[in-house]
mmCIF file of N, CA, C and O in Angstrom:
data_model
loop_
_atom_site.group_PDB
_atom_site.id
_atom_site.type_symbol
_atom_site.label_atom_id
_atom_site.label_comp_id
_atom_site.label_asym_id
_atom_site.label_seq_id
_atom_site.Cartn_x
_atom_site.Cartn_y
_atom_site.Cartn_z
ATOM 1 N N MET A 2 -13.776 2.865 5.932
ATOM 2 C CA MET A 2 -13.424 2.400 7.261
ATOM 3 C C MET A 2 -11.993 1.893 7.225
ATOM 4 O O MET A 2 -11.536 1.359 6.227
ATOM 5 N N GLY A 3 -11.297 2.044 8.303
ATOM 6 C CA GLY A 3 -9.930 1.561 8.400
ATOM 7 C C GLY A 3 -9.606 1.155 9.813
ATOM 8 O O GLY A 3 -10.355 1.431 10.738
ATOM 9 N N ALA A 4 -8.502 0.479 9.962
ATOM 10 C CA ALA A 4 -8.049 0.060 11.284
ATOM 11 C C ALA A 4 -6.540 0.208 11.336
ATOM 12 O O ALA A 4 -5.856 -0.023 10.346
ATOM 13 N N ALA A 5 -6.055 0.608 12.473
ATOM 14 C CA ALA A 5 -4.615 0.709 12.685
ATOM 15 C C ALA A 5 -4.235 -0.232 13.808
ATOM 16 O O ALA A 5 -4.785 -0.159 14.898
ATOM 17 N N VAL A 6 -3.349 -1.147 13.528
ATOM 18 C CA VAL A 6 -2.865 -2.075 14.548
ATOM 19 C C VAL A 6 -1.399 -1.746 14.783
ATOM 20 O O VAL A 6 -0.601 -1.750 13.859
ATOM 21 N N THR A 7 -1.086 -1.422 16.006
ATOM 22 C CA THR A 7 0.292 -1.059 16.336
ATOM 23 C C THR A 7 0.854 -2.030 17.355
ATOM 24 O O THR A 7 0.113 -2.719 18.051
ATOM 25 N N ASN A 8 2.135 -2.101 17.430
ATOM 26 C CA ASN A 8 2.799 -2.865 18.475
ATOM 27 C C ASN A 8 3.225 -1.883 19.549
ATOM 28 O O ASN A 8 4.221 -1.184 19.408
ATOM 29 N N THR A 9 2.455 -1.841 20.599
ATOM 30 C CA THR A 9 2.759 -0.942 21.699
ATOM 31 C C THR A 9 3.956 -1.451 22.485
ATOM 32 O O THR A 9 4.440 -2.558 22.257
ATOM 33 N N ALA A 10 4.411 -0.660 23.412
ATOM 34 C CA ALA A 10 5.522 -1.074 24.266
ATOM 35 C C ALA A 10 5.203 -2.365 25.006
ATOM 36 O O ALA A 10 6.100 -3.147 25.317
ATOM 37 N N ALA A 11 3.923 -2.617 25.257
ATOM 38 C CA ALA A 11 3.535 -3.849 25.942
ATOM 39 C C ALA A 11 3.943 -5.076 25.135
ATOM 40 O O ALA A 11 4.305 -6.108 25.701
ATOM 41 N N VAL A 12 3.909 -4.995 23.802
ATOM 42 C CA VAL A 12 4.317 -6.122 22.967
ATOM 43 C C VAL A 12 5.807 -6.378 23.150
ATOM 44 O O VAL A 12 6.253 -7.526 23.230
ATOM 45 N N GLY A 13 6.597 -5.312 23.253
ATOM 46 C CA GLY A 13 8.023 -5.480 23.522
ATOM 47 C C GLY A 13 8.269 -6.131 24.873
ATOM 48 O O GLY A 13 9.117 -7.016 25.006
ATOM 49 N N GLY A 14 7.502 -5.700 25.871
ATOM 50 C CA GLY A 14 7.618 -6.306 27.202
ATOM 51 C C GLY A 14 7.254 -7.779 27.175
ATOM 52 O O GLY A 14 7.902 -8.606 27.822
ATOM 53 N N ALA A 15 6.231 -8.121 26.416
ATOM 54 C CA ALA A 15 5.829 -9.524 26.285
ATOM 55 C C ALA A 15 6.932 -10.326 25.603
ATOM 56 O O ALA A 15 7.205 -11.471 25.973
ATOM 57 N N GLY A 16 7.585 -9.717 24.615
ATOM 58 C CA GLY A 16 8.680 -10.394 23.926
ATOM 59 C C GLY A 16 9.853 -10.677 24.854
ATOM 60 O O GLY A 16 10.469 -11.747 24.787
ATOM 61 N N VAL A 17 10.146 -9.727 25.730
ATOM 62 C CA VAL A 17 11.224 -9.930 26.699
ATOM 63 C C VAL A 17 10.853 -11.057 27.656
ATOM 64 O O VAL A 17 11.677 -11.931 27.961
ATOM 65 N N THR A 18 9.614 -11.080 28.114
ATOM 66 C CA THR A 18 9.165 -12.153 29.004
ATOM 67 C C THR A 18 9.298 -13.503 28.315
ATOM 68 O O THR A 18 9.768 -14.471 28.914
ATOM 69 N N MET A 19 8.902 -13.571 27.038
ATOM 70 C CA MET A 19 9.016 -14.829 26.304
ATOM 71 C C MET A 19 10.483 -15.237 26.159
ATOM 72 O O MET A 19 10.827 -16.407 26.358
ATOM 73 N N ALA A 20 11.356 -14.285 25.841
ATOM 74 C CA ALA A 20 12.779 -14.597 25.686
ATOM 75 C C ALA A 20 13.367 -15.147 26.982
ATOM 76 O O ALA A 20 14.124 -16.124 26.965
ATOM 77 N N VAL A 21 13.016 -14.541 28.107
ATOM 78 C CA VAL A 21 13.525 -15.009 29.398
ATOM 79 C C VAL A 21 13.024 -16.423 29.673
ATOM 80 O O VAL A 21 13.786 -17.295 30.108
ATOM 81 N N LYS A 22 11.741 -16.679 29.402
ATOM 82 C CA LYS A 22 11.198 -18.027 29.612
ATOM 83 C C LYS A 22 11.948 -19.048 28.759
ATOM 84 O O LYS A 22 12.289 -20.139 29.225
ATOM 85 N N LEU A 23 12.206 -18.711 27.497
ATOM 86 C CA LEU A 23 12.928 -19.625 26.617
ATOM 87 C C LEU A 23 14.351 -19.870 27.115
ATOM 88 O O LEU A 23 14.834 -21.000 27.103
ATOM 89 N N LEU A 24 15.026 -18.812 27.551
ATOM 90 C CA LEU A 24 16.385 -18.955 28.073
ATOM 91 C C LEU A 24 16.426 -19.810 29.337
ATOM 92 O O LEU A 24 17.403 -20.500 29.600
ATOM 93 N N GLU A 25 15.353 -19.756 30.120
ATOM 94 C CA GLU A 25 15.269 -20.560 31.340
ATOM 95 C C GLU A 25 14.772 -21.977 31.063
ATOM 96 O O GLU A 25 14.634 -22.780 31.975
ATOM 97 N N GLY A 26 14.485 -22.271 29.787
ATOM 98 C CA GLY A 26 14.019 -23.612 29.422
ATOM 99 C C GLY A 26 12.561 -23.870 29.741
ATOM 100 O O GLY A 26 12.115 -25.011 29.740
ATOM 101 N N LYS A 27 11.809 -22.832 30.010
ATOM 102 C CA LYS A 27 10.391 -22.994 30.315
ATOM 103 C C LYS A 27 9.609 -23.132 29.006
ATOM 104 O O LYS A 27 9.950 -22.503 28.001
ATOM 105 N N PRO A 28 8.563 -23.950 29.030
ATOM 106 C CA PRO A 28 7.795 -24.148 27.796
ATOM 107 C C PRO A 28 6.925 -22.937 27.454
ATOM 108 O O PRO A 28 6.448 -22.235 28.338
ATOM 109 N N ILE A 29 6.773 -22.702 26.169
ATOM 110 C CA ILE A 29 5.874 -21.671 25.668
ATOM 111 C C ILE A 29 4.736 -22.401 24.964
ATOM 112 O O ILE A 29 4.969 -23.238 24.091
ATOM 113 N N VAL A 30 3.517 -22.113 25.343
ATOM 114 C CA VAL A 30 2.368 -22.744 24.710
ATOM 115 C C VAL A 30 2.109 -22.030 23.387
ATOM 116 O O VAL A 30 1.795 -20.843 23.367
ATOM 117 N N GLN A 31 2.294 -22.768 22.306
ATOM 118 C CA GLN A 31 2.124 -22.215 20.969
ATOM 119 C C GLN A 31 0.646 -21.946 20.707
ATOM 120 O O GLN A 31 -0.214 -22.750 21.027
ATOM 121 N N SER A 32 0.362 -20.794 20.122
ATOM 122 C CA SER A 32 -1.013 -20.464 19.754
ATOM 123 C C SER A 32 -1.490 -21.380 18.641
ATOM 124 O O SER A 32 -0.727 -21.730 17.736
ATOM 125 N N ALA A 33 -2.752 -21.764 18.707
ATOM 126 C CA ALA A 33 -3.337 -22.572 17.636
ATOM 127 C C ALA A 33 -3.231 -21.803 16.325
ATOM 128 O O ALA A 33 -3.511 -20.610 16.269
ATOM 129 N N GLY A 34 -2.775 -22.476 15.304
ATOM 130 C CA GLY A 34 -2.664 -21.843 14.005
ATOM 131 C C GLY A 34 -1.413 -21.016 13.806
ATOM 132 O O GLY A 34 -1.247 -20.375 12.773
ATOM 133 N N ALA A 35 -0.509 -21.007 14.779
ATOM 134 C CA ALA A 35 0.693 -20.181 14.676
ATOM 135 C C ALA A 35 1.641 -20.685 13.596
ATOM 136 O O ALA A 35 2.307 -19.904 12.944
ATOM 137 N N GLY A 36 1.715 -21.982 13.410
ATOM 138 C CA GLY A 36 2.551 -22.528 12.356
ATOM 139 C C GLY A 36 4.022 -22.671 12.698
ATOM 140 O O GLY A 36 4.779 -23.236 11.919
ATOM 141 N N ARG A 37 4.453 -22.147 13.820
ATOM 142 C CA ARG A 37 5.852 -22.250 14.248
ATOM 143 C C ARG A 37 5.896 -22.506 15.748
ATOM 144 O O ARG A 37 5.067 -21.975 16.492
ATOM 145 N N PRO A 38 6.897 -23.240 16.199
ATOM 146 C CA PRO A 38 7.032 -23.442 17.642
ATOM 147 C C PRO A 38 7.324 -22.124 18.355
ATOM 148 O O PRO A 38 7.886 -21.200 17.766
ATOM 149 N N ASN A 39 6.971 -22.066 19.606
ATOM 150 C CA ASN A 39 7.239 -20.897 20.461
ATOM 151 C C ASN A 39 6.670 -19.611 19.876
ATOM 152 O O ASN A 39 7.259 -18.540 19.995
ATOM 153 N N THR A 40 5.518 -19.707 19.258
ATOM 154 C CA THR A 40 4.861 -18.541 18.683
ATOM 155 C C THR A 40 3.539 -18.317 19.398
ATOM 156 O O THR A 40 2.723 -19.219 19.508
ATOM 157 N N VAL A 41 3.359 -17.104 19.890
ATOM 158 C CA VAL A 41 2.116 -16.721 20.557
ATOM 159 C C VAL A 41 1.502 -15.595 19.737
ATOM 160 O O VAL A 41 2.135 -14.580 19.483
ATOM 161 N N LEU A 42 0.285 -15.804 19.306
ATOM 162 C CA LEU A 42 -0.416 -14.795 18.511
ATOM 163 C C LEU A 42 -1.302 -13.956 19.412
ATOM 164 O O LEU A 42 -2.012 -14.498 20.264
ATOM 165 N N LEU A 43 -1.253 -12.669 19.236
ATOM 166 C CA LEU A 43 -2.129 -11.763 19.983
ATOM 167 C C LEU A 43 -3.331 -11.451 19.104
ATOM 168 O O LEU A 43 -3.199 -11.280 17.894
ATOM 169 N N ASP A 44 -4.486 -11.396 19.701
ATOM 170 C CA ASP A 44 -5.707 -11.106 18.959
ATOM 171 C C ASP A 44 -5.984 -9.614 18.990
ATOM 172 O O ASP A 44 -6.306 -9.061 20.048
ATOM 173 N N PRO A 45 -5.865 -8.943 17.839
ATOM 174 C CA PRO A 45 -6.176 -7.512 17.836
ATOM 175 C C PRO A 45 -7.658 -7.293 18.084
ATOM 176 O O PRO A 45 -8.494 -8.097 17.691
ATOM 177 N N VAL A 46 -7.958 -6.217 18.763
ATOM 178 C CA VAL A 46 -9.341 -5.854 19.055
ATOM 179 C C VAL A 46 -9.613 -4.518 18.393
ATOM 180 O O VAL A 46 -8.835 -3.569 18.550
ATOM 181 N N LEU A 47 -10.683 -4.439 17.643
ATOM 182 C CA LEU A 47 -11.048 -3.194 16.974
ATOM 183 C C LEU A 47 -12.192 -2.528 17.723
ATOM 184 O O LEU A 47 -13.173 -3.183 18.072
ATOM 185 N N LEU A 48 -12.051 -1.244 17.966
ATOM 186 C CA LEU A 48 -13.102 -0.464 18.600
ATOM 187 C C LEU A 48 -13.396 0.742 17.721
ATOM 188 O O LEU A 48 -12.487 1.356 17.170
ATOM 189 N N ASP A 49 -14.643 1.067 17.618
ATOM 190 C CA ASP A 49 -15.079 2.210 16.807
ATOM 191 C C ASP A 49 -15.049 3.463 17.678
ATOM 192 O O ASP A 49 -15.828 3.595 18.622
ATOM 193 N N ASN A 50 -14.153 4.392 17.358
ATOM 194 C CA ASN A 50 -14.025 5.584 18.200
ATOM 195 C C ASN A 50 -15.084 6.646 17.904
ATOM 196 O O ASN A 50 -14.988 7.769 18.380
ATOM 197 N N THR A 51 -16.099 6.272 17.134
ATOM 198 C CA THR A 51 -17.189 7.214 16.865
ATOM 199 C C THR A 51 -18.469 6.821 17.581
ATOM 200 O O THR A 51 -19.471 7.518 17.484
ATOM 201 N N THR A 52 -18.459 5.699 18.292
ATOM 202 C CA THR A 52 -19.658 5.270 19.022
ATOM 203 C C THR A 52 -19.402 5.367 20.521
ATOM 204 O O THR A 52 -18.248 5.320 20.974
ATOM 205 N N ASP A 53 -20.472 5.478 21.287
ATOM 206 C CA ASP A 53 -20.325 5.533 22.743
ATOM 207 C C ASP A 53 -19.692 4.251 23.273
ATOM 208 O O ASP A 53 -18.837 4.288 24.156
ATOM 209 N N ALA A 54 -20.105 3.090 22.730
ATOM 210 C CA ALA A 54 -19.548 1.812 23.187
ATOM 211 C C ALA A 54 -18.059 1.735 22.864
ATOM 212 O O ALA A 54 -17.265 1.286 23.693
ATOM 213 N N GLY A 55 -17.669 2.158 21.676
ATOM 214 C CA GLY A 55 -16.258 2.138 21.296
ATOM 215 C C GLY A 55 -15.427 3.071 22.150
ATOM 216 O O GLY A 55 -14.328 2.729 22.595
ATOM 217 N N LYS A 56 -15.958 4.261 22.407
ATOM 218 C CA LYS A 56 -15.246 5.225 23.254
ATOM 219 C C LYS A 56 -15.083 4.691 24.671
ATOM 220 O O LYS A 56 -14.032 4.855 25.292
ATOM 221 N N ALA A 57 -16.103 4.017 25.176
ATOM 222 C CA ALA A 57 -16.025 3.439 26.521
ATOM 223 C C ALA A 57 -14.976 2.329 26.555
ATOM 224 O O ALA A 57 -14.220 2.201 27.522
ATOM 225 N N GLY A 58 -14.921 1.525 25.503
ATOM 226 C CA GLY A 58 -13.916 0.469 25.425
ATOM 227 C C GLY A 58 -12.500 1.027 25.401
ATOM 228 O O GLY A 58 -11.610 0.527 26.079
ATOM 229 N N LEU A 59 -12.294 2.083 24.623
ATOM 230 C CA LEU A 59 -10.979 2.721 24.567
ATOM 231 C C LEU A 59 -10.593 3.291 25.927
ATOM 232 O O LEU A 59 -9.452 3.160 26.375
ATOM 233 N N LYS A 60 -11.546 3.918 26.595
ATOM 234 C CA LYS A 60 -11.273 4.493 27.915
ATOM 235 C C LYS A 60 -10.934 3.397 28.928
ATOM 236 O O LYS A 60 -10.066 3.573 29.773
ATOM 237 N N ALA A 61 -11.598 2.239 28.806
ATOM 238 C CA ALA A 61 -11.347 1.132 29.737
ATOM 239 C C ALA A 61 -9.939 0.577 29.586
ATOM 240 O O ALA A 61 -9.378 0.031 30.536
ATOM 241 N N TRP A 62 -9.340 0.706 28.418
ATOM 242 C CA TRP A 62 -7.985 0.216 28.198
ATOM 243 C C TRP A 62 -6.945 1.077 28.908
ATOM 244 O O TRP A 62 -5.826 0.639 29.118
ATOM 245 N N GLN A 63 -7.297 2.276 29.247
ATOM 246 C CA GLN A 63 -6.351 3.159 29.927
ATOM 247 C C GLN A 63 -6.243 2.678 31.368
ATOM 248 O O GLN A 63 -7.099 2.936 32.191
ATOM 249 N N SER A 64 -5.162 1.951 31.668
ATOM 250 C CA SER A 64 -5.052 1.268 32.952
ATOM 251 C C SER A 64 -4.636 2.174 34.109
ATOM 252 O O SER A 64 -4.767 1.798 35.257
ATOM 253 N N VAL A 65 -4.136 3.352 33.810
ATOM 254 C CA VAL A 65 -3.734 4.280 34.862
ATOM 255 C C VAL A 65 -4.611 5.520 34.760
ATOM 256 O O VAL A 65 -4.549 6.239 33.768
ATOM 257 N N PRO A 66 -5.456 5.772 35.757
ATOM 258 C CA PRO A 66 -6.338 6.938 35.680
ATOM 259 C C PRO A 66 -5.554 8.233 35.468
ATOM 260 O O PRO A 66 -4.540 8.471 36.107
ATOM 261 N N GLY A 67 -6.004 9.042 34.521
ATOM 262 C CA GLY A 67 -5.379 10.325 34.252
ATOM 263 C C GLY A 67 -4.132 10.257 33.385
ATOM 264 O O GLY A 67 -3.551 11.281 33.064
ATOM 265 N N LEU A 68 -3.705 9.052 33.005
ATOM 266 C CA LEU A 68 -2.510 8.914 32.178
ATOM 267 C C LEU A 68 -2.796 9.408 30.768
ATOM 268 O O LEU A 68 -3.866 9.156 30.217
ATOM 269 N N ASP A 69 -1.856 10.124 30.193
ATOM 270 C CA ASP A 69 -1.986 10.585 28.820
ATOM 271 C C ASP A 69 -2.312 9.387 27.937
ATOM 272 O O ASP A 69 -1.594 8.387 27.952
ATOM 273 N N PRO A 70 -3.385 9.420 27.183
ATOM 274 C CA PRO A 70 -3.772 8.255 26.372
ATOM 275 C C PRO A 70 -2.747 7.888 25.307
ATOM 276 O O PRO A 70 -2.791 6.801 24.759
ATOM 277 N N LEU A 71 -1.793 8.771 25.027
ATOM 278 C CA LEU A 71 -0.753 8.450 24.064
ATOM 279 C C LEU A 71 0.426 7.718 24.698
ATOM 280 O O LEU A 71 1.329 7.276 24.015
ATOM 281 N N TRP A 72 0.438 7.599 26.025
ATOM 282 C CA TRP A 72 1.506 6.893 26.708
ATOM 283 C C TRP A 72 1.423 5.417 26.339
ATOM 284 O O TRP A 72 0.401 4.773 26.528
ATOM 285 N N PRO A 73 2.476 4.821 25.793
ATOM 286 C CA PRO A 73 2.375 3.475 25.245
ATOM 287 C C PRO A 73 2.237 2.357 26.259
ATOM 288 O O PRO A 73 1.883 1.262 25.893
ATOM 289 N N LEU A 74 2.490 2.604 27.523
ATOM 290 C CA LEU A 74 2.357 1.538 28.507
ATOM 291 C C LEU A 74 0.980 1.499 29.143
ATOM 292 O O LEU A 74 0.772 0.819 30.125
ATOM 293 N N ALA A 75 0.033 2.218 28.548
ATOM 294 C CA ALA A 75 -1.313 2.194 29.087
ATOM 295 C C ALA A 75 -1.947 0.825 28.903
ATOM 296 O O ALA A 75 -2.919 0.501 29.548
ATOM 297 N N LEU A 76 -1.376 -0.015 28.018
ATOM 298 C CA LEU A 76 -1.898 -1.354 27.796
ATOM 299 C C LEU A 76 -0.930 -2.383 28.352
ATOM 300 O O LEU A 76 0.273 -2.192 28.341
ATOM 301 N N SER A 77 -1.478 -3.474 28.822
ATOM 302 C CA SER A 77 -0.639 -4.583 29.254
ATOM 303 C C SER A 77 -1.186 -5.848 28.601
ATOM 304 O O SER A 77 -2.285 -5.844 28.057
ATOM 305 N N ILE A 78 -0.424 -6.902 28.647
ATOM 306 C CA ILE A 78 -0.835 -8.167 28.052
ATOM 307 C C ILE A 78 -0.839 -9.208 29.162
ATOM 308 O O ILE A 78 0.224 -9.585 29.681
ATOM 309 N N ALA A 79 -2.013 -9.639 29.540
ATOM 310 C CA ALA A 79 -2.169 -10.579 30.652
ATOM 311 C C ALA A 79 -1.297 -11.817 30.444
ATOM 312 O O ALA A 79 -1.309 -12.425 29.381
ATOM 313 N N GLY A 80 -0.534 -12.154 31.477
ATOM 314 C CA GLY A 80 0.330 -13.318 31.426
ATOM 315 C C GLY A 80 1.682 -13.070 30.779
ATOM 316 O O GLY A 80 2.556 -13.921 30.833
ATOM 317 N N TRP A 81 1.871 -11.897 30.176
ATOM 318 C CA TRP A 81 3.125 -11.629 29.471
ATOM 319 C C TRP A 81 3.829 -10.369 29.950
ATOM 320 O O TRP A 81 5.043 -10.295 29.889
ATOM 321 N N THR A 82 3.122 -9.368 30.389
ATOM 322 C CA THR A 82 3.783 -8.179 30.908
ATOM 323 C C THR A 82 3.726 -8.226 32.422
ATOM 324 O O THR A 82 2.729 -8.653 32.999
ATOM 325 N N THR A 83 4.811 -7.798 33.056
ATOM 326 C CA THR A 83 4.903 -7.940 34.509
ATOM 327 C C THR A 83 5.076 -6.616 35.227
ATOM 328 O O THR A 83 5.144 -6.587 36.445
ATOM 329 N N TYR A 84 5.165 -5.525 34.480
ATOM 330 C CA TYR A 84 5.353 -4.225 35.120
ATOM 331 C C TYR A 84 4.034 -3.730 35.706
ATOM 332 O O TYR A 84 2.959 -4.178 35.327
ATOM 333 N N ASP A 85 4.158 -2.813 36.636
ATOM 334 C CA ASP A 85 2.986 -2.180 37.224
ATOM 335 C C ASP A 85 2.760 -0.864 36.488
ATOM 336 O O ASP A 85 3.538 0.073 36.643
ATOM 337 N N PRO A 86 1.719 -0.771 35.658
ATOM 338 C CA PRO A 86 1.518 0.448 34.883
ATOM 339 C C PRO A 86 1.271 1.682 35.749
ATOM 340 O O PRO A 86 1.400 2.805 35.278
ATOM 341 N N ASN A 87 0.959 1.481 37.025
ATOM 342 C CA ASN A 87 0.749 2.630 37.906
ATOM 343 C C ASN A 87 2.057 3.279 38.328
ATOM 344 O O ASN A 87 2.070 4.415 38.768
ATOM 345 N N THR A 88 3.187 2.554 38.228
ATOM 346 C CA THR A 88 4.460 3.119 38.638
ATOM 347 C C THR A 88 5.379 3.453 37.464
ATOM 348 O O THR A 88 6.326 4.210 37.634
ATOM 349 N N VAL A 89 5.132 2.875 36.312
ATOM 350 C CA VAL A 89 6.030 3.078 35.166
ATOM 351 C C VAL A 89 6.213 4.549 34.809
ATOM 352 O O VAL A 89 7.351 5.009 34.706
ATOM 353 N N PRO A 90 5.152 5.342 34.620
ATOM 354 C CA PRO A 90 5.399 6.730 34.213
ATOM 355 C C PRO A 90 6.249 7.516 35.195
ATOM 356 O O PRO A 90 7.088 8.318 34.789
ATOM 357 N N SER A 91 6.075 7.294 36.490
ATOM 358 C CA SER A 91 6.809 8.088 37.465
ATOM 359 C C SER A 91 8.251 7.618 37.622
ATOM 360 O O SER A 91 9.101 8.356 38.114
ATOM 361 N N THR A 92 8.556 6.383 37.205
ATOM 362 C CA THR A 92 9.908 5.854 37.369
ATOM 363 C C THR A 92 10.693 5.842 36.067
ATOM 364 O O THR A 92 11.862 5.499 36.063
ATOM 365 N N CYS A 93 10.037 6.207 34.968
ATOM 366 C CA CYS A 93 10.694 6.179 33.669
ATOM 367 C C CYS A 93 11.638 7.359 33.519
ATOM 368 O O CYS A 93 11.280 8.504 33.777
ATOM 369 N N THR A 94 12.870 7.066 33.148
ATOM 370 C CA THR A 94 13.834 8.120 32.880
ATOM 371 C C THR A 94 14.500 7.847 31.537
ATOM 372 O O THR A 94 14.471 6.730 31.036
ATOM 373 N N GLY A 95 15.087 8.837 30.960
ATOM 374 C CA GLY A 95 15.790 8.625 29.699
ATOM 375 C C GLY A 95 15.569 9.801 28.763
ATOM 376 O O GLY A 95 15.231 10.899 29.178
ATOM 377 N N ALA A 96 15.762 9.522 27.493
ATOM 378 C CA ALA A 96 15.711 10.571 26.462
ATOM 379 C C ALA A 96 14.378 11.247 26.395
ATOM 380 O O ALA A 96 13.355 10.760 26.652
#
């Protein structure tokens, strides 16, 4: 058995939100056990992609119906990401 934990684009978005809050002098609530000020720990969630329950959980994470499951903005972090995942794919431009 194995697990892969990745930092999706949502983690980067959360980091930008935290940086802006710090620059504005707003307090960041430190996670219990973080060991450093202004540290927020995210709790990884493991789902088994071989069971019906695990597959349903993975499907529920896809926040935009029909979005390619490999699209990294399919996940958001409550309280930290502010983009609308329903508009990001259609407005994204670049390389």
